[in-house]
mmCIF file of C-alpha atoms in Angstrom:
data_model
loop_
_atom_site.group_PDB
_atom_site.id
_atom_site.type_symbol
_atom_site.label_atom_id
_atom_site.label_comp_id
_atom_site.label_asym_id
_atom_site.label_seq_id
_atom_site.Cartn_x
_atom_site.Cartn_y
_atom_site.Cartn_z
ATOM 1 C CA MET E 1 0.000 0.000 0.000
ATOM 2 C CA GLU E 2 1.085 3.490 -0.760
ATOM 3 C CA PRO E 3 -0.807 5.719 1.738
ATOM 4 C CA ASP E 4 0.193 8.970 0.098
ATOM 5 C CA GLU E 5 -1.370 7.889 -3.179
ATOM 6 C CA HIS E 6 -4.167 5.396 -2.559
ATOM 7 C CA LEU E 7 -6.983 5.228 -0.073
ATOM 8 C CA LEU E 8 -7.672 1.499 -0.560
ATOM 9 C CA ALA E 9 -5.562 -1.615 0.037
ATOM 10 C CA LEU E 10 -5.698 -5.068 -1.514
ATOM 11 C CA LYS E 11 -5.128 -8.530 -0.067
ATOM 12 C CA VAL E 12 -5.180 -11.798 -2.000
ATOM 13 C CA MET E 13 -5.230 -15.198 -0.283
ATOM 14 C CA ARG E 14 -5.464 -18.615 -1.842
ATOM 15 C CA LEU E 15 -8.249 -20.819 -0.528
ATOM 16 C CA THR E 16 -7.160 -24.382 0.238
ATOM 17 C CA ARG E 17 -8.565 -27.121 2.386
ATOM 18 C CA PRO E 18 -6.778 -28.007 5.611
ATOM 19 C CA THR E 19 -4.836 -31.210 6.127
ATOM 20 C CA LEU E 20 -4.909 -33.763 8.900
ATOM 21 C CA ALA E 21 -2.267 -33.174 11.542
ATOM 22 C CA SER E 22 -0.371 -36.442 11.989
ATOM 23 C CA PRO E 23 1.437 -37.424 15.203
ATOM 24 C CA LEU E 24 5.128 -38.206 15.139
ATOM 25 C CA PRO E 25 5.361 -41.929 16.009
ATOM 26 C CA VAL E 26 8.405 -42.482 18.232
ATOM 27 C CA THR E 27 8.006 -45.805 19.988
ATOM 28 C CA CYS E 28 9.957 -48.834 21.157
ATOM 29 C CA ASP E 29 9.548 -52.257 22.704
ATOM 30 C CA SER E 30 8.669 -52.320 26.397
ATOM 31 C CA LYS E 31 11.801 -54.420 27.035
ATOM 32 C CA ASP E 32 14.058 -51.646 25.760
ATOM 33 C CA LEU E 33 15.714 -49.055 27.991
ATOM 34 C CA PRO E 34 12.968 -46.372 27.781
ATOM 35 C CA GLY E 35 10.348 -48.955 28.700
ATOM 36 C CA ASN E 36 6.823 -47.652 28.035
ATOM 37 C CA LEU E 37 7.839 -43.992 28.340
ATOM 38 C CA LEU E 38 7.712 -43.296 24.593
ATOM 39 C CA ASN E 39 4.543 -45.327 24.120
ATOM 40 C CA VAL E 40 2.718 -43.434 26.867
ATOM 41 C CA ALA E 41 3.851 -40.090 25.418
ATOM 42 C CA LEU E 42 2.544 -41.092 21.987
ATOM 43 C CA GLN E 43 -0.791 -42.179 23.430
ATOM 44 C CA GLN E 44 -1.114 -38.829 25.169
ATOM 45 C CA ASP E 45 -0.436 -36.899 21.948
ATOM 46 C CA PRO E 46 -3.701 -34.943 21.326
ATOM 47 C CA THR E 47 -3.317 -35.280 17.550
ATOM 48 C CA SER E 48 -3.276 -39.095 17.556
ATOM 49 C CA VAL E 49 -6.309 -41.352 17.295
ATOM 50 C CA GLN E 50 -6.741 -43.694 20.238
ATOM 51 C CA GLY E 51 -5.755 -47.241 19.310
ATOM 52 C CA THR E 52 -3.964 -46.271 16.093
ATOM 53 C CA GLU E 53 -1.194 -44.052 17.456
ATOM 54 C CA THR E 54 1.565 -45.712 15.408
ATOM 55 C CA LEU E 55 -0.321 -45.455 12.087
ATOM 56 C CA CYS E 56 0.193 -41.679 11.772
ATOM 57 C CA THR E 57 -3.570 -41.189 11.586
ATOM 58 C CA GLY E 58 -4.431 -37.737 12.866
ATOM 59 C CA GLN E 59 -7.728 -36.344 14.112
ATOM 60 C CA PHE E 60 -6.964 -32.606 14.042
ATOM 61 C CA LEU E 61 -7.230 -30.314 11.038
ATOM 62 C CA LEU E 62 -4.127 -28.294 10.242
ATOM 63 C CA LEU E 63 -4.021 -25.121 8.193
ATOM 64 C CA PRO E 64 -1.395 -25.025 5.422
ATOM 65 C CA GLN E 65 1.965 -24.011 6.859
ATOM 66 C CA SER E 66 3.609 -23.396 3.460
ATOM 67 C CA PRO E 67 2.447 -22.541 -0.070
ATOM 68 C CA VAL E 68 0.478 -25.445 -1.523
ATOM 69 C CA ASN E 69 1.287 -26.564 -5.038
ATOM 70 C CA ILE E 70 -1.271 -26.022 -7.782
ATOM 71 C CA TYR E 71 -1.596 -28.848 -10.299
ATOM 72 C CA LEU E 72 -2.986 -28.908 -13.800
ATOM 73 C CA GLY E 73 -6.658 -29.851 -13.803
ATOM 74 C CA GLU E 74 -7.324 -28.666 -10.257
ATOM 75 C CA THR E 75 -9.565 -25.749 -9.348
ATOM 76 C CA PHE E 76 -7.697 -22.663 -8.207
ATOM 77 C CA SER E 77 -9.672 -20.721 -5.588
ATOM 78 C CA SER E 78 -8.732 -17.347 -4.202
ATOM 79 C CA TYR E 79 -10.147 -14.778 -1.798
ATOM 80 C CA ILE E 80 -9.656 -11.138 -2.790
ATOM 81 C CA CYS E 81 -10.317 -8.372 -0.296
ATOM 82 C CA VAL E 82 -10.283 -4.611 -0.940
ATOM 83 C CA TYR E 83 -10.507 -2.584 2.239
ATOM 84 C CA SER E 84 -10.476 1.106 3.114
ATOM 85 C CA GLU E 85 -7.651 2.579 5.161
ATOM 86 C CA THR E 86 -8.993 6.106 5.247
ATOM 87 C CA GLN E 87 -11.710 8.003 7.029
ATOM 88 C CA GLN E 88 -12.938 9.323 3.700
ATOM 89 C CA ILE E 89 -15.795 7.799 1.756
ATOM 90 C CA VAL E 90 -14.775 6.528 -1.679
ATOM 91 C CA SER E 91 -17.239 5.721 -4.438
ATOM 92 C CA ASN E 92 -17.585 3.573 -7.585
ATOM 93 C CA VAL E 93 -15.131 0.906 -6.375
ATOM 94 C CA THR E 94 -14.520 -1.730 -9.077
ATOM 95 C CA VAL E 95 -12.343 -4.799 -8.842
ATOM 96 C CA LYS E 96 -11.233 -6.610 -11.978
ATOM 97 C CA VAL E 97 -9.403 -9.919 -11.772
ATOM 98 C CA ASP E 98 -7.688 -11.553 -14.770
ATOM 99 C CA LEU E 99 -5.446 -14.587 -15.104
ATOM 100 C CA GLN E 100 -2.585 -14.231 -17.555
ATOM 101 C CA THR E 101 -1.250 -17.528 -18.952
ATOM 102 C CA SER E 102 1.442 -18.155 -21.521
ATOM 103 C CA SER E 103 -1.146 -18.179 -24.298
ATOM 104 C CA GLN E 104 -4.123 -16.083 -23.218
ATOM 105 C CA ARG E 105 -5.635 -13.705 -20.686
ATOM 106 C CA LEU E 106 -8.752 -14.965 -18.914
ATOM 107 C CA PRO E 107 -11.213 -12.659 -17.110
ATOM 108 C CA LEU E 108 -12.137 -14.195 -13.751
ATOM 109 C CA SER E 109 -14.213 -11.510 -12.108
ATOM 110 C CA MET E 110 -15.766 -8.198 -13.066
ATOM 111 C CA ASN E 111 -18.214 -7.281 -10.320
ATOM 112 C CA PRO E 112 -20.531 -4.259 -10.644
ATOM 113 C CA PRO E 113 -19.129 -1.113 -8.987
ATOM 114 C CA THR E 114 -19.673 -0.639 -5.276
ATOM 115 C CA PRO E 115 -21.434 2.771 -4.953
ATOM 116 C CA GLN E 116 -19.761 3.765 -1.696
ATOM 117 C CA LEU E 117 -17.116 2.346 0.608
ATOM 118 C CA GLY E 118 -16.851 3.827 4.064
ATOM 119 C CA PRO E 119 -14.055 3.573 6.651
ATOM 120 C CA ASP E 120 -13.110 -0.030 7.577
ATOM 121 C CA GLU E 121 -15.522 -1.467 5.010
ATOM 122 C CA THR E 122 -14.459 -4.099 2.497
ATOM 123 C CA VAL E 123 -15.254 -5.473 -0.939
ATOM 124 C CA ASN E 124 -14.897 -9.265 -0.933
ATOM 125 C CA ILE E 125 -14.568 -11.479 -3.988
ATOM 126 C CA VAL E 126 -14.056 -15.249 -4.262
ATOM 127 C CA ILE E 127 -12.921 -16.645 -7.604
ATOM 128 C CA HIS E 128 -12.722 -20.229 -8.848
ATOM 129 C CA HIS E 129 -10.891 -21.325 -11.973
ATOM 130 C CA GLU E 130 -9.938 -24.746 -13.326
ATOM 131 C CA VAL E 131 -6.350 -24.433 -14.526
ATOM 132 C CA LYS E 132 -5.819 -25.967 -17.960
ATOM 133 C CA GLU E 133 -2.230 -24.969 -18.708
ATOM 134 C CA ILE E 134 1.042 -25.735 -16.977
ATOM 135 C CA GLY E 135 3.751 -23.194 -16.306
ATOM 136 C CA ASN E 136 3.730 -19.697 -14.878
ATOM 137 C CA HIS E 137 0.420 -17.880 -14.396
ATOM 138 C CA ILE E 138 -0.026 -14.302 -13.223
ATOM 139 C CA LEU E 139 -3.076 -13.202 -11.293
ATOM 140 C CA VAL E 140 -3.731 -9.564 -12.216
ATOM 141 C CA CYS E 141 -5.895 -7.603 -9.793
ATOM 142 C CA GLU E 142 -6.917 -4.086 -10.778
ATOM 143 C CA VAL E 143 -8.795 -1.730 -8.426
ATOM 144 C CA SER E 144 -10.286 1.595 -9.447
ATOM 145 C CA TYR E 145 -12.285 4.113 -7.380
ATOM 146 C CA GLN E 146 -13.169 7.784 -6.960
ATOM 147 C CA ASN E 147 -12.032 9.800 -3.980
ATOM 148 C CA ALA E 148 -14.057 12.430 -2.135
ATOM 149 C CA THR E 149 -13.241 15.075 -4.765
ATOM 150 C CA GLY E 150 -14.384 12.819 -7.643
ATOM 151 C CA VAL E 151 -10.910 12.080 -8.968
ATOM 152 C CA THR E 152 -10.635 8.550 -10.423
ATOM 153 C CA LYS E 153 -7.677 6.542 -9.243
ATOM 154 C CA SER E 154 -6.589 2.965 -9.886
ATOM 155 C CA PHE E 155 -3.803 0.552 -9.077
ATOM 156 C CA ARG E 156 -2.840 -3.000 -10.025
ATOM 157 C CA LYS E 157 -1.069 -5.851 -8.277
ATOM 158 C CA PHE E 158 0.394 -9.024 -9.742
ATOM 159 C CA PHE E 159 0.629 -12.438 -8.084
ATOM 160 C CA LYS E 160 2.698 -15.217 -9.628
ATOM 161 C CA ILE E 161 1.246 -18.735 -9.682
ATOM 162 C CA GLN E 162 3.187 -21.859 -10.694
ATOM 163 C CA VAL E 163 1.046 -24.656 -12.145
ATOM 164 C CA LEU E 164 2.687 -28.085 -12.050
ATOM 165 C CA LYS E 165 2.009 -31.309 -13.924
ATOM 166 C CA PRO E 166 0.198 -33.803 -11.652
ATOM 167 C CA LEU E 167 0.332 -37.001 -13.688
ATOM 168 C CA ASP E 168 2.690 -38.589 -16.169
ATOM 169 C CA VAL E 169 0.773 -40.610 -18.769
ATOM 170 C CA LYS E 170 2.543 -43.027 -21.118
ATOM 171 C CA THR E 171 0.728 -45.040 -23.781
ATOM 172 C CA LYS E 172 1.544 -48.091 -25.886
ATOM 173 C CA PHE E 173 -0.444 -49.403 -28.859
ATOM 174 C CA TYR E 174 -0.701 -52.888 -30.339
ATOM 175 C CA ASN E 175 -2.506 -53.581 -33.633
ATOM 176 C CA ALA E 176 -4.032 -57.078 -33.448
ATOM 177 C CA GLU E 177 -4.593 -59.395 -36.396
ATOM 178 C CA ASN E 178 -8.383 -58.936 -36.318
ATOM 179 C CA ASP E 179 -8.046 -55.121 -36.677
ATOM 180 C CA ASP E 180 -8.582 -54.545 -32.946
ATOM 181 C CA VAL E 181 -6.318 -52.017 -31.250
ATOM 182 C CA TYR E 182 -5.076 -52.563 -27.701
ATOM 183 C CA LEU E 183 -4.072 -49.516 -25.668
ATOM 184 C CA GLU E 184 -1.959 -49.738 -22.512
ATOM 185 C CA ALA E 185 -1.925 -46.559 -20.442
ATOM 186 C CA GLN E 186 0.538 -46.067 -17.578
ATOM 187 C CA VAL E 187 -0.556 -43.365 -15.120
ATOM 188 C CA GLN E 188 2.088 -42.158 -12.640
ATOM 189 C CA ASN E 189 1.481 -39.854 -9.678
ATOM 190 C CA ILE E 190 4.144 -37.119 -9.754
ATOM 191 C CA THR E 191 2.542 -34.902 -7.115
ATOM 192 C CA SER E 192 4.008 -34.492 -3.640
ATOM 193 C CA GLY E 193 1.231 -36.459 -1.928
ATOM 194 C CA PRO E 194 -1.014 -39.474 -2.432
ATOM 195 C CA ILE E 195 -3.986 -39.242 -4.778
ATOM 196 C CA CYS E 196 -7.021 -41.420 -5.360
ATOM 197 C CA LEU E 197 -7.900 -42.157 -8.970
ATOM 198 C CA GLU E 198 -11.646 -41.749 -9.236
ATOM 199 C CA LYS E 199 -11.968 -42.305 -12.975
ATOM 200 C CA VAL E 200 -9.677 -43.360 -15.818
ATOM 201 C CA ALA E 201 -11.717 -43.737 -19.000
ATOM 202 C CA LEU E 202 -10.929 -43.736 -22.696
ATOM 203 C CA ASP E 203 -13.080 -41.373 -24.736
ATOM 204 C CA ALA E 204 -12.744 -43.241 -28.022
ATOM 205 C CA SER E 205 -12.998 -41.837 -31.519
ATOM 206 C CA HIS E 206 -16.349 -42.325 -33.297
ATOM 207 C CA LEU E 207 -14.620 -44.855 -35.564
ATOM 208 C CA PHE E 208 -13.907 -47.272 -32.700
ATOM 209 C CA LYS E 209 -15.867 -49.024 -29.982
ATOM 210 C CA VAL E 210 -13.948 -49.233 -26.720
ATOM 211 C CA ILE E 211 -14.042 -52.047 -24.149
ATOM 212 C CA SER E 212 -12.335 -51.520 -20.792
ATOM 213 C CA LEU E 213 -10.295 -54.519 -19.653
ATOM 214 C CA ASN E 214 -9.891 -53.062 -16.164
ATOM 215 C CA VAL E 215 -13.132 -54.468 -14.743
ATOM 216 C CA THR E 216 -14.286 -57.969 -13.906
ATOM 217 C CA HIS E 217 -17.278 -59.729 -15.458
ATOM 218 C CA LYS E 218 -19.315 -58.302 -12.579
ATOM 219 C CA GLY E 219 -18.327 -54.755 -13.497
ATOM 220 C CA GLU E 220 -16.023 -54.320 -10.495
ATOM 221 C CA SER E 221 -12.626 -52.662 -10.800
ATOM 222 C CA ILE E 222 -9.683 -55.067 -10.808
ATOM 223 C CA PHE E 223 -7.845 -52.596 -8.557
ATOM 224 C CA GLY E 224 -10.449 -52.814 -5.797
ATOM 225 C CA LYS E 225 -12.828 -50.199 -4.464
ATOM 226 C CA THR E 226 -10.116 -47.536 -4.187
ATOM 227 C CA THR E 227 -7.250 -46.919 -6.592
ATOM 228 C CA LEU E 228 -4.739 -45.152 -4.359
ATOM 229 C CA LEU E 229 -1.480 -43.918 -5.860
ATOM 230 C CA GLN E 230 1.383 -42.912 -3.621
ATOM 231 C CA PRO E 231 3.906 -40.345 -4.960
ATOM 232 C CA GLN E 232 5.824 -41.774 -7.953
ATOM 233 C CA ALA E 233 3.606 -44.879 -8.015
ATOM 234 C CA VAL E 234 2.341 -46.194 -11.374
ATOM 235 C CA CYS E 235 -0.946 -47.864 -12.318
ATOM 236 C CA GLN E 236 -1.546 -49.565 -15.682
ATOM 237 C CA PHE E 237 -4.834 -49.615 -17.583
ATOM 238 C CA LEU E 238 -5.748 -51.662 -20.678
ATOM 239 C CA TYR E 239 -8.387 -50.991 -23.323
ATOM 240 C CA CYS E 240 -9.514 -52.804 -26.466
ATOM 241 C CA LEU E 241 -10.803 -50.759 -29.400
ATOM 242 C CA SER E 242 -12.762 -52.471 -32.188
ATOM 243 C CA PRO E 243 -13.251 -50.623 -35.490
ATOM 244 C CA SER E 244 -16.742 -50.105 -36.842
ATOM 245 C CA GLU E 245 -17.977 -52.382 -39.624
ATOM 246 C CA LYS E 246 -17.804 -49.549 -42.131
ATOM 247 C CA LEU E 247 -14.207 -48.834 -41.198
ATOM 248 C CA SER E 248 -13.191 -52.522 -41.347
ATOM 249 C CA ALA E 249 -14.587 -52.832 -44.867
ATOM 250 C CA ASP E 250 -12.355 -50.035 -46.193
ATOM 251 C CA LEU E 251 -8.670 -50.981 -45.877
ATOM 252 C CA LYS E 252 -7.470 -47.537 -46.878
ATOM 253 C CA SER E 253 -9.613 -45.810 -44.258
ATOM 254 C CA LEU E 254 -8.654 -48.419 -41.647
ATOM 255 C CA SER E 255 -4.965 -47.838 -42.289
ATOM 256 C CA GLY E 256 -5.450 -44.082 -42.005
ATOM 257 C CA ALA E 257 -7.514 -44.203 -38.807
ATOM 258 C CA THR E 258 -4.743 -43.116 -36.446
ATOM 259 C CA ASN E 259 -6.811 -41.022 -34.006
ATOM 260 C CA ILE E 260 -7.826 -43.357 -31.190
ATOM 261 C CA GLY E 261 -9.315 -40.913 -28.707
ATOM 262 C CA LYS E 262 -8.238 -39.334 -25.442
ATOM 263 C CA LEU E 263 -7.976 -40.367 -21.822
ATOM 264 C CA ASP E 264 -10.213 -38.702 -19.239
ATOM 265 C CA ILE E 265 -8.726 -38.907 -15.729
ATOM 266 C CA VAL E 266 -10.371 -37.712 -12.517
ATOM 267 C CA TRP E 267 -8.636 -37.872 -9.132
ATOM 268 C CA ARG E 268 -9.003 -36.696 -5.566
ATOM 269 C CA SER E 269 -6.290 -35.411 -3.270
ATOM 270 C CA ASN E 270 -5.871 -34.170 0.323
ATOM 271 C CA LEU E 271 -9.382 -33.927 1.757
ATOM 272 C CA GLY E 272 -11.223 -34.595 -1.475
ATOM 273 C CA GLU E 273 -10.065 -31.805 -3.793
ATOM 274 C CA ARG E 274 -11.072 -32.807 -7.284
ATOM 275 C CA GLY E 275 -8.771 -32.708 -10.285
ATOM 276 C CA ARG E 276 -9.457 -33.590 -13.881
ATOM 277 C CA LEU E 277 -7.066 -34.102 -16.771
ATOM 278 C CA GLN E 278 -7.736 -34.900 -20.407
ATOM 279 C CA THR E 279 -4.935 -35.940 -22.705
ATOM 280 C CA SER E 280 -4.604 -34.743 -26.258
ATOM 281 C CA GLN E 281 -5.724 -37.026 -29.089
ATOM 282 C CA LEU E 282 -3.789 -40.288 -28.859
ATOM 283 C CA GLN E 283 -2.180 -41.350 -32.109
ATOM 284 C CA ARG E 284 -1.303 -44.889 -33.186
ATOM 285 C CA MET E 285 0.823 -46.094 -36.076
ATOM 286 C CA GLY E 286 -1.672 -47.274 -38.680
ATOM 287 C CA PRO E 287 -1.030 -50.690 -40.280
ATOM 288 C CA ASP E 288 0.227 -50.639 -43.866
ATOM 289 C CA TYR E 289 -1.726 -53.278 -45.800
ATOM 290 C CA GLY E 290 -0.429 -52.328 -49.236
ATOM 291 C CA ASP E 291 -2.317 -53.462 -52.329
ATOM 292 C CA ILE E 292 -2.983 -56.994 -51.100
ATOM 293 C CA ARG E 293 -3.933 -57.989 -47.579
ATOM 294 C CA LEU E 294 -3.474 -61.456 -46.137
ATOM 295 C CA SER E 295 -5.830 -62.270 -43.278
ATOM 296 C CA ILE E 296 -5.915 -65.331 -41.045
ATOM 297 C CA ILE E 297 -9.424 -66.779 -40.898
ATOM 298 C CA GLU E 298 -8.771 -69.438 -38.266
ATOM 299 C CA LEU E 299 -5.770 -70.098 -36.055
ATOM 300 C CA PRO E 300 -5.573 -72.297 -32.931
ATOM 301 C CA ASN E 301 -4.427 -70.592 -29.780
ATOM 302 C CA PHE E 302 -2.329 -73.588 -28.637
ATOM 303 C CA VAL E 303 -0.512 -76.394 -30.420
ATOM 304 C CA VAL E 304 1.317 -79.351 -28.875
ATOM 305 C CA LEU E 305 4.965 -79.916 -29.713
ATOM 306 C CA GLU E 306 5.607 -83.100 -31.750
ATOM 307 C CA GLU E 307 1.975 -84.189 -31.646
ATOM 308 C CA PHE E 308 0.953 -86.426 -34.594
ATOM 309 C CA GLU E 309 -2.276 -85.328 -36.189
ATOM 310 C CA ARG E 310 -2.035 -87.664 -39.227
ATOM 311 C CA THR E 311 -2.528 -91.326 -40.021
ATOM 312 C CA VAL E 312 0.804 -93.157 -39.971
ATOM 313 C CA GLU E 313 1.722 -95.949 -42.380
ATOM 314 C CA LEU E 314 4.482 -98.225 -41.049
ATOM 315 C CA MET E 315 6.656 -101.007 -42.479
ATOM 316 C CA LEU E 316 7.842 -103.763 -40.097
ATOM 317 C CA TYR E 317 11.301 -105.303 -40.385
ATOM 318 C CA LEU E 318 12.631 -108.120 -38.172
ATOM 319 C CA GLU E 319 16.357 -108.630 -37.749
ATOM 320 C CA ASN E 320 17.726 -111.739 -36.041
ATOM 321 C CA SER E 321 19.866 -111.130 -32.999
ATOM 322 C CA ASP E 322 22.385 -113.205 -31.094
ATOM 323 C CA GLY E 323 20.586 -116.278 -29.783
ATOM 324 C CA PHE E 324 17.175 -115.498 -31.375
ATOM 325 C CA ALA E 325 15.575 -116.101 -34.785
ATOM 326 C CA TRP E 326 12.330 -114.284 -35.569
ATOM 327 C CA CYS E 327 9.392 -116.161 -36.996
ATOM 328 C CA GLY E 328 7.268 -114.153 -39.416
ATOM 329 C CA ILE E 329 7.440 -111.973 -42.508
ATOM 330 C CA SER E 330 9.927 -109.116 -42.440
ATOM 331 C CA GLY E 331 9.287 -106.068 -44.608
ATOM 332 C CA ARG E 332 5.497 -106.232 -44.378
ATOM 333 C CA LYS E 333 3.147 -103.281 -44.202
ATOM 334 C CA LEU E 334 1.217 -102.845 -40.975
ATOM 335 C CA GLU E 335 -2.316 -101.600 -40.529
ATOM 336 C CA LEU E 336 -2.771 -97.819 -40.664
ATOM 337 C CA LEU E 337 -2.151 -96.204 -37.277
ATOM 338 C CA LEU E 338 -4.719 -93.456 -36.602
ATOM 339 C CA PRO E 339 -3.893 -90.381 -34.444
ATOM 340 C CA HIS E 340 -3.978 -91.091 -30.698
ATOM 341 C CA SER E 341 -4.607 -94.820 -31.316
ATOM 342 C CA THR E 342 -2.743 -98.045 -30.387
ATOM 343 C CA ASN E 343 -1.980 -101.159 -32.454
ATOM 344 C CA ILE E 344 -1.009 -104.357 -30.599
ATOM 345 C CA LEU E 345 1.366 -106.657 -32.530
ATOM 346 C CA GLU E 346 2.292 -110.282 -31.763
ATOM 347 C CA PHE E 347 5.818 -111.537 -32.496
ATOM 348 C CA LYS E 348 7.230 -115.070 -32.368
ATOM 349 C CA ALA E 349 10.907 -115.972 -32.025
ATOM 350 C CA ILE E 350 12.911 -119.211 -31.758
ATOM 351 C CA PRO E 351 15.672 -119.331 -29.127
ATOM 352 C CA LEU E 352 18.904 -120.762 -30.474
ATOM 353 C CA ILE E 353 21.355 -120.654 -27.573
ATOM 354 C CA PRO E 354 20.600 -121.228 -23.880
ATOM 355 C CA GLY E 355 21.282 -118.464 -21.388
ATOM 356 C CA LEU E 356 20.114 -114.906 -20.657
ATOM 357 C CA ARG E 357 19.152 -113.416 -24.018
ATOM 358 C CA THR E 358 18.107 -109.877 -24.974
ATOM 359 C CA VAL E 359 15.097 -109.332 -27.238
ATOM 360 C CA SER E 360 16.190 -107.002 -30.091
ATOM 361 C CA GLY E 361 15.933 -106.449 -33.806
ATOM 362 C CA ILE E 362 12.507 -104.848 -34.375
ATOM 363 C CA LYS E 363 12.501 -101.923 -36.813
ATOM 364 C CA LEU E 364 9.641 -99.667 -38.012
ATOM 365 C CA ILE E 365 9.850 -97.303 -40.984
ATOM 366 C CA ASP E 366 7.479 -94.375 -41.547
ATOM 367 C CA THR E 367 6.807 -94.580 -45.297
ATOM 368 C CA PHE E 368 5.776 -90.917 -45.513
ATOM 369 C CA LEU E 369 8.600 -89.277 -43.600
ATOM 370 C CA LYS E 370 11.139 -92.017 -44.488
ATOM 371 C CA ARG E 371 12.024 -92.100 -40.819
ATOM 372 C CA THR E 372 13.325 -95.287 -39.177
ATOM 373 C CA TYR E 373 12.568 -96.307 -35.592
ATOM 374 C CA THR E 374 14.786 -99.075 -34.187
ATOM 375 C CA TYR E 375 13.888 -100.950 -30.991
ATOM 376 C CA ASP E 376 16.654 -102.901 -29.277
ATOM 377 C CA GLU E 377 16.905 -104.320 -25.798
ATOM 378 C CA LEU E 378 13.150 -104.530 -25.375
ATOM 379 C CA GLY E 379 13.521 -107.093 -22.657
ATOM 380 C CA GLN E 380 15.396 -110.179 -21.492
ATOM 381 C CA VAL E 381 14.440 -113.883 -21.257
ATOM 382 C CA PHE E 382 16.346 -116.828 -19.819
ATOM 383 C CA VAL E 383 16.587 -119.715 -22.321
ATOM 384 C CA ILE E 384 16.918 -123.196 -20.844
ATOM 385 C CA VAL E 385 17.309 -126.618 -22.471
ATOM 386 C CA ASN E 386 13.986 -128.485 -22.518
ATOM 387 C CA ASP E 387 13.135 -131.111 -25.080
ATOM 388 C CA ASN E 388 9.407 -130.430 -24.742
ATOM 389 C CA VAL E 389 9.687 -126.771 -25.879
ATOM 390 C CA GLU E 390 10.515 -126.012 -29.502
ATOM 391 C CA ALA E 391 9.621 -122.327 -29.783
ATOM 392 C CA GLY E 392 8.949 -119.362 -27.523
ATOM 393 C CA LYS E 393 6.192 -116.841 -28.037
ATOM 394 C CA ILE E 394 6.806 -113.127 -27.287
ATOM 395 C CA LEU E 395 4.049 -110.512 -27.048
ATOM 396 C CA ILE E 396 5.113 -106.950 -27.633
ATOM 397 C CA GLY E 397 2.638 -104.110 -27.324
#
């Protein structure tokens, strides 16, 4: 104030909600040297809640002790007071409040003139404005009035406001084979305190239909009832966008449909202050189909490694081994072996030498793949001399 020039003074105060005063939890085990001294002192702290002293849960409201940050998307509220510091009566008092940003000047208040303002009387104005730009803002307050002699006087004051970015949003796109587009959005809290995400929705372009993959089949959020983000914490959201039938039928338009939409985010901070942020139009890299497009009509989600899904044609060969002579036709074609089926074969062999003998010499050939499967050491039999036995029968499955 300049008393030799002006008869009125101006005060500007930002309106913010109080915070909860939290106790300072200093405690220890009762077996330690201080005993229960620290615990008793914490329980007697008037700011603590009985039974939850160590959880830093306060019950008292605390006025801001330092300038509170203003974040993009929040509502800036301010109280402006013009008061008289003279015994004279001034007339036609007008207060004009503008907000100067880096790109524009916004009028916030232009009240009708106050006809007269006597000693110790005030003109009070409360303004609210949702900040939509980051960076430096200047609150311009201009006061004009007429003194007792009818001379018009005016003065202006400037208040600097720094608007910070509250959230960091990163997006990733994936173009699926069926023309669907999957969007992954990572939302990070870069404010100085915890926030509660109230809404994270994708406002899709009119060319796409959006399905949120962040809810269960019952419509409940997969993050629970409350999505709380501590400072620097990140939460990921997933959306599926399906093109309209008209867009899918036109490959050129589908390839050029790069505008997906924009994210609409609403959060709460401190004692419920609401903030809202909308991203710019999200852009994806459109698929380049060229002149000819190849589309997959049907494709299984899972296949089994080395699983036969064909009918196998096998040739059987029998090779005599030491002490055994096979009975039967070698080089014969077996019955067709269907997928997931079993064929039981019966083999006969004549033992030639007594003793412990190993059954070997069976060979199968896949006629289609030209692949040979040899089976040796299938088992062992003990051959003894007995005039009543001329041949042994072996069953192999």
